[in-house]
Amino acid sequence: MKDRLLQEIAVLRREAEAELAAVPDTSAAEACRVKYLGRQGLVTSILKSLKDLSPEERPEVGREINIAKEILESKLADLRERLKHAELERSVAAQRLDITLPGRRTKRGKRHPLRQTTREILQIFTDMGFSVHRGPEIETDYYNFEALGVPADHPARDMQDTFYVEGGYLLRTHTSPVQIHVMENQRPPICAVFPGAVYRRDNDVSHSPMFHQVEGLMVDRNISMRDLKGVLSTFCHRMFGSGVGVRFRPSYFPFTEPSAEVDIQCVICGGSGCRVCKQSGWLEILGCGMVDPVVFEKVKVDTKKWSGFAFGMGVERIAMLKYAINDIRLFYENDMRFLEQF
Ligand code: DAH
């Protein structure tokens, strides 16, 4: 009995020490304590069996089991201490904020290329003293056509395929009607530009049913074609570069007389001829002219005192030429890969 117990104690010590050496965490350490030192534990059961020994055998076995118990207890206490410390270190390391890490960048929005182009156009004119006005996109026949010298049976109306809406209204086909609103509400001198959306029944690579124009109007004493040429040449040079060639070509509009179209040297080929300028070396970028007396009469501006010029340009067309974009629909698809390039 005694020898068996002593042997059991020796085995128990070896096994317990090996087990403790392999304990990975505090919960495994607790399981180990329960296994050996708990109320049903192996050490406890040997202690309980001491009573079955003779009084002579008891002290030796008792001493051995008590030594084993103390060693186990102190090793367990050490181990628990070490494990607790390591676990704390780990959790502190895991939770620590590393303030040296770069922050996560949020994507910044950008202005749409058409807005950028409109702003650029307006900036050039405001730098020359023009102010900015806006007019309604839903118009009457009077403002869109009649007051601009386009009577009901005028063939020019066929040129503009109009969106008519109920109640005798239409979506303006150009920004020129803003000229009428402004002259009705303000006496000369007038020096202003009018940006905005316009609508036509048109849809292909270079036409959209909705697009944008910037209109301009200058009315003052002794305004002549020289003023028109000066202002619009300055605009072209600031918009497309001071070296670009600019030419004024006679044209016709019902609301100007004389009328002209302004061409710039092709920005794609530099004037030598390419597909974009249809081999001409020139690109048409705006229409203009001296305000027709018929228009002044409609808004009761005295033509003996005042004269003026007007012009109108397409924002999409200017942006397409400036950035070499070959399909107008790209502006309205809102594909980030396209928009991010500007
Ligand atoms: N309204 C014309 C268009 O949409 C453009 C235009 C031409 C405007 C000549 C003007 C002008 O003010 O004088 O095609």
XYZ file of C-alpha atoms and ligand atoms in Angstrom:
356
model
C 0.000 0.000 0.000
C 2.670 2.477 1.020
C 4.999 1.703 -1.877
C 2.142 1.901 -4.327
C 1.153 5.298 -3.021
C 4.719 6.594 -3.101
C 5.006 5.459 -6.687
C 1.679 7.086 -7.557
C 2.901 10.337 -6.011
C 6.100 10.242 -8.063
C 4.183 9.600 -11.271
C 1.684 12.292 -10.389
C 4.442 14.862 -9.852
C 6.075 14.069 -13.162
C 2.846 14.178 -15.088
C 1.583 17.307 -13.374
C 4.817 19.152 -14.048
C 4.777 18.125 -17.715
C 1.162 19.206 -18.024
C 1.804 22.563 -16.367
C 4.729 23.231 -18.704
C 2.371 22.891 -21.667
C -0.503 25.002 -20.321
C -1.323 27.724 -22.918
C -3.662 30.037 -20.995
C -5.335 30.789 -17.686
C -8.379 28.647 -18.375
C -6.156 25.606 -19.088
C -4.262 26.388 -15.863
C -7.543 26.373 -13.942
C -8.479 22.996 -15.497
C -5.114 21.673 -14.356
C -5.690 22.929 -10.787
C -9.073 21.258 -10.651
C -7.616 18.005 -11.977
C -4.933 17.801 -9.266
C -5.929 20.020 -6.382
C -9.698 20.217 -6.677
C -12.034 18.475 -4.290
C -12.155 15.423 -6.539
C -8.532 15.979 -7.630
C -5.741 13.419 -7.757
C -3.718 14.985 -4.896
C -6.822 15.272 -2.761
C -7.718 11.650 -3.297
C -4.237 10.512 -2.185
C -4.556 12.720 0.889
C -7.875 11.057 1.629
C -6.405 7.595 1.329
C -3.767 8.401 4.007
C -6.233 7.315 6.654
C -6.044 3.774 5.313
C -2.323 3.577 6.058
C -0.827 2.273 9.247
C 0.444 4.944 11.667
C 4.046 4.016 10.795
C 3.557 4.386 7.078
C 1.498 7.550 7.249
C 4.216 10.210 7.984
C 6.409 9.295 5.006
C 3.592 9.179 2.512
C 2.018 12.217 4.104
C 5.244 14.202 3.718
C 5.643 13.192 0.049
C 2.114 14.099 -0.898
C 2.329 17.406 0.946
C 5.592 18.268 -0.825
C 3.987 17.388 -4.146
C 0.966 19.513 -3.242
C 3.058 22.538 -2.270
C 5.227 22.336 -5.334
C 2.159 22.085 -7.525
C 0.448 24.961 -5.801
C 3.422 27.268 -6.099
C 4.064 26.312 -9.714
C 0.414 26.938 -10.509
C 0.494 30.323 -8.803
C 3.618 31.305 -10.785
C 2.105 30.073 -13.959
C -1.161 31.917 -13.428
C 0.731 35.089 -12.740
C 2.796 34.740 -15.894
C -0.209 33.857 -18.047
C -2.276 36.738 -16.737
C 0.557 39.120 -17.470
C 1.039 37.780 -20.989
C -2.667 37.958 -21.713
C -2.817 41.542 -20.547
C 0.144 42.443 -22.742
C -1.515 40.812 -25.719
C -4.795 42.617 -25.238
C -3.071 45.960 -24.740
C -1.050 45.425 -27.903
C -4.153 44.460 -29.851
C -6.184 47.433 -28.689
C -3.541 50.080 -29.061
C -4.245 52.911 -31.488
C -1.351 53.395 -33.853
C -1.589 57.113 -34.498
C 1.271 56.937 -36.990
C -0.893 55.001 -39.474
C -2.022 57.181 -42.398
C -5.721 58.106 -42.262
C -8.223 56.654 -44.681
C -8.796 59.143 -47.474
C -12.317 60.076 -48.439
C -12.890 60.595 -52.139
C -13.299 64.271 -52.888
C -15.982 65.350 -55.300
C -15.220 67.522 -58.281
C -17.094 69.955 -60.435
C -18.601 68.445 -63.547
C -16.582 69.333 -66.670
C -19.554 71.289 -68.057
C -19.758 73.353 -64.858
C -16.025 73.932 -64.991
C -16.267 75.075 -68.596
C -19.269 77.333 -67.871
C -17.401 78.901 -64.961
C -14.355 79.472 -67.115
C -16.459 81.147 -69.819
C -18.262 83.339 -67.267
C -14.986 84.266 -65.582
C -13.554 85.578 -68.828
C -16.626 87.783 -69.400
C -16.946 88.968 -65.801
C -13.273 89.953 -65.982
C -14.281 92.195 -68.915
C -17.065 93.791 -66.859
C -20.049 91.625 -67.812
C -22.568 90.659 -65.160
C -24.405 87.309 -65.057
C -28.189 86.792 -65.380
C -30.379 83.746 -65.734
C -33.714 83.401 -67.487
C -36.494 80.787 -67.474
C -36.096 77.451 -69.283
C -39.821 77.289 -69.995
C -40.674 80.051 -72.413
C -43.463 81.375 -74.527
C -43.332 81.516 -78.283
C -43.028 85.278 -77.975
C -39.722 85.297 -76.066
C -38.154 82.306 -77.802
C -39.085 83.292 -81.368
C -41.244 86.287 -82.040
C -39.458 88.991 -80.077
C -36.225 87.759 -81.643
C -37.487 88.506 -85.112
C -38.646 84.992 -85.897
C -42.336 85.390 -86.888
C -44.745 82.448 -86.962
C -44.187 81.664 -90.625
C -40.432 82.314 -90.684
C -38.391 79.433 -92.118
C -35.868 79.777 -89.275
C -38.347 77.982 -87.052
C -37.829 74.822 -89.032
C -34.157 74.975 -88.109
C -35.039 74.477 -84.469
C -37.055 71.430 -83.692
C -38.779 72.561 -80.569
C -40.199 70.732 -77.517
C -43.652 72.238 -77.067
C -45.355 71.811 -73.694
C -48.982 72.302 -72.678
C -50.496 75.721 -72.250
C -48.728 77.382 -75.154
C -45.313 76.995 -73.552
C -42.130 75.527 -74.934
C -38.679 74.581 -73.690
C -36.386 77.344 -74.840
C -34.306 76.299 -77.833
C -31.580 78.840 -77.097
C -30.595 81.387 -74.432
C -31.343 84.345 -76.726
C -34.816 84.964 -75.114
C -32.968 86.063 -71.962
C -31.864 89.097 -73.995
C -35.529 90.088 -74.226
C -36.211 89.588 -70.499
C -33.155 91.601 -69.546
C -33.942 94.494 -71.926
C -37.547 94.552 -70.709
C -36.364 94.928 -67.127
C -33.280 97.041 -67.449
C -32.486 100.155 -69.458
C -29.133 100.399 -71.313
C -26.239 100.399 -70.763
C -26.373 96.617 -70.514
C -23.361 94.339 -70.391
C -24.285 90.837 -69.319
C -23.973 87.104 -70.029
C -26.724 84.495 -69.597
C -25.761 80.865 -69.012
C -28.244 77.993 -68.967
C -29.774 74.814 -70.315
C -31.550 74.737 -73.680
C -33.594 72.032 -75.426
C -33.920 70.733 -78.967
C -35.214 67.577 -80.615
C -31.775 66.299 -81.513
C -29.814 63.274 -80.376
C -26.524 61.944 -81.772
C -22.782 62.007 -81.015
C -22.678 65.799 -81.227
C -26.281 66.708 -80.291
C -28.152 66.186 -77.054
C -31.850 67.021 -76.445
C -30.655 69.138 -73.514
C -27.450 71.106 -73.675
C -26.023 74.397 -72.435
C -25.352 77.809 -73.890
C -23.866 81.065 -72.766
C -25.489 84.121 -74.332
C -24.077 87.622 -74.199
C -25.457 91.092 -74.723
C -23.805 94.487 -74.749
C -25.906 97.603 -75.355
C -24.483 101.083 -74.956
C -23.870 104.280 -76.891
C -21.806 103.852 -80.072
C -21.369 100.109 -79.806
C -20.117 98.816 -83.132
C -18.773 95.693 -84.774
C -15.337 96.740 -83.487
C -16.501 96.209 -79.905
C -17.954 92.836 -80.829
C -14.681 91.762 -82.453
C -12.594 93.002 -79.544
C -14.653 91.262 -76.880
C -15.035 87.978 -78.750
C -11.395 87.808 -79.895
C -10.347 88.347 -76.300
C -12.683 85.575 -75.238
C -11.287 83.125 -77.829
C -7.703 83.892 -76.906
C -8.305 83.461 -73.191
C -10.325 80.297 -73.694
C -8.129 78.560 -76.262
C -4.733 80.251 -75.957
C -3.347 83.593 -77.079
C -1.747 82.051 -80.165
C -4.928 80.637 -81.646
C -6.171 82.075 -84.945
C -9.639 83.667 -84.858
C -11.805 84.647 -87.819
C -15.215 86.277 -88.237
C -17.312 84.836 -91.055
C -20.523 86.494 -92.322
C -23.653 84.591 -91.359
C -27.356 85.081 -90.720
C -29.519 85.167 -87.589
C -33.012 86.704 -87.432
C -32.143 88.755 -84.342
C -28.828 90.294 -85.490
C -27.809 92.426 -88.438
C -25.123 92.095 -89.590
C -24.461 88.593 -88.261
C -21.289 86.565 -88.069
C -19.961 83.251 -86.913
C -16.647 83.047 -85.130
C -14.183 80.298 -85.987
C -10.987 79.405 -84.209
C -8.089 77.575 -85.747
C -8.612 73.846 -85.239
C -7.311 72.958 -81.781
C -6.828 69.328 -82.841
C -4.653 69.742 -85.957
C -3.514 73.348 -85.507
C -5.097 74.368 -88.801
C -3.596 71.841 -91.198
C -6.869 69.957 -91.618
C -8.260 66.884 -89.852
C -11.451 64.894 -89.293
C -12.676 67.190 -86.475
C -12.493 70.385 -88.597
C -13.578 68.468 -91.711
C -10.231 69.344 -93.354
C -11.016 73.090 -93.189
C -8.533 73.926 -90.423
C -11.247 75.983 -88.685
C -13.851 75.269 -85.997
C -17.035 77.275 -85.569
C -17.510 78.158 -81.907
C -20.129 80.885 -81.665
C -22.726 83.011 -83.395
C -22.935 86.768 -83.000
C -23.995 90.030 -84.533
C -25.252 93.560 -84.011
C -28.651 93.534 -82.303
C -31.294 93.872 -85.036
C -33.380 97.104 -84.764
C -36.483 94.866 -84.925
C -35.472 93.400 -81.547
C -34.802 96.833 -80.033
C -38.240 97.969 -81.161
C -39.902 95.045 -79.347
C -38.298 96.054 -76.042
C -38.592 99.784 -76.719
C -34.907 100.619 -76.774
C -34.311 103.792 -78.773
C -32.105 102.851 -81.713
C -31.127 106.492 -82.253
C -29.418 106.465 -78.862
C -28.346 102.866 -78.366
C -26.725 100.078 -80.301
C -25.438 96.708 -79.235
C -24.098 93.301 -80.062
C -25.116 89.827 -78.967
C -23.534 86.409 -79.117
C -24.294 82.843 -78.183
C -22.154 79.738 -77.768
C -22.586 76.083 -76.857
C -20.865 75.018 -73.646
C -20.682 71.331 -74.639
C -19.088 72.183 -77.967
C -16.463 74.372 -76.315
C -15.703 71.707 -73.694
C -15.486 69.025 -76.390
C -13.005 71.086 -78.399
C -10.980 72.123 -75.388
C -10.656 68.589 -74.013
C -10.817 66.671 -77.338
C -14.003 64.763 -76.419
C -15.671 63.111 -79.389
C -19.068 62.097 -77.969
C -21.393 64.587 -76.257
C -23.209 61.786 -74.385
C -20.154 61.242 -72.174
C -21.117 64.422 -70.300
C -24.415 62.966 -69.111
C -23.480 59.375 -68.297
C -21.696 60.293 -65.066
C -19.102 57.579 -65.461
C -16.528 58.359 -62.754
C -13.672 57.202 -64.999
C -14.609 59.983 -67.447
C -15.402 62.675 -64.868
C -12.224 62.117 -62.838
C -10.073 63.244 -65.762
C -11.017 66.898 -65.373
N -29.223 81.638 -80.521
C -28.285 81.146 -81.522
C -28.344 79.621 -81.556
O -28.825 79.037 -80.643
C -26.904 81.565 -81.188
C -26.709 83.041 -81.371
C -26.308 83.558 -82.588
C -26.917 83.895 -80.325
C -26.119 84.905 -82.757
C -26.744 85.267 -80.466
C -26.338 85.773 -81.728
O -26.940 86.132 -79.490
O -26.134 87.069 -81.857
O -27.881 79.044 -82.519
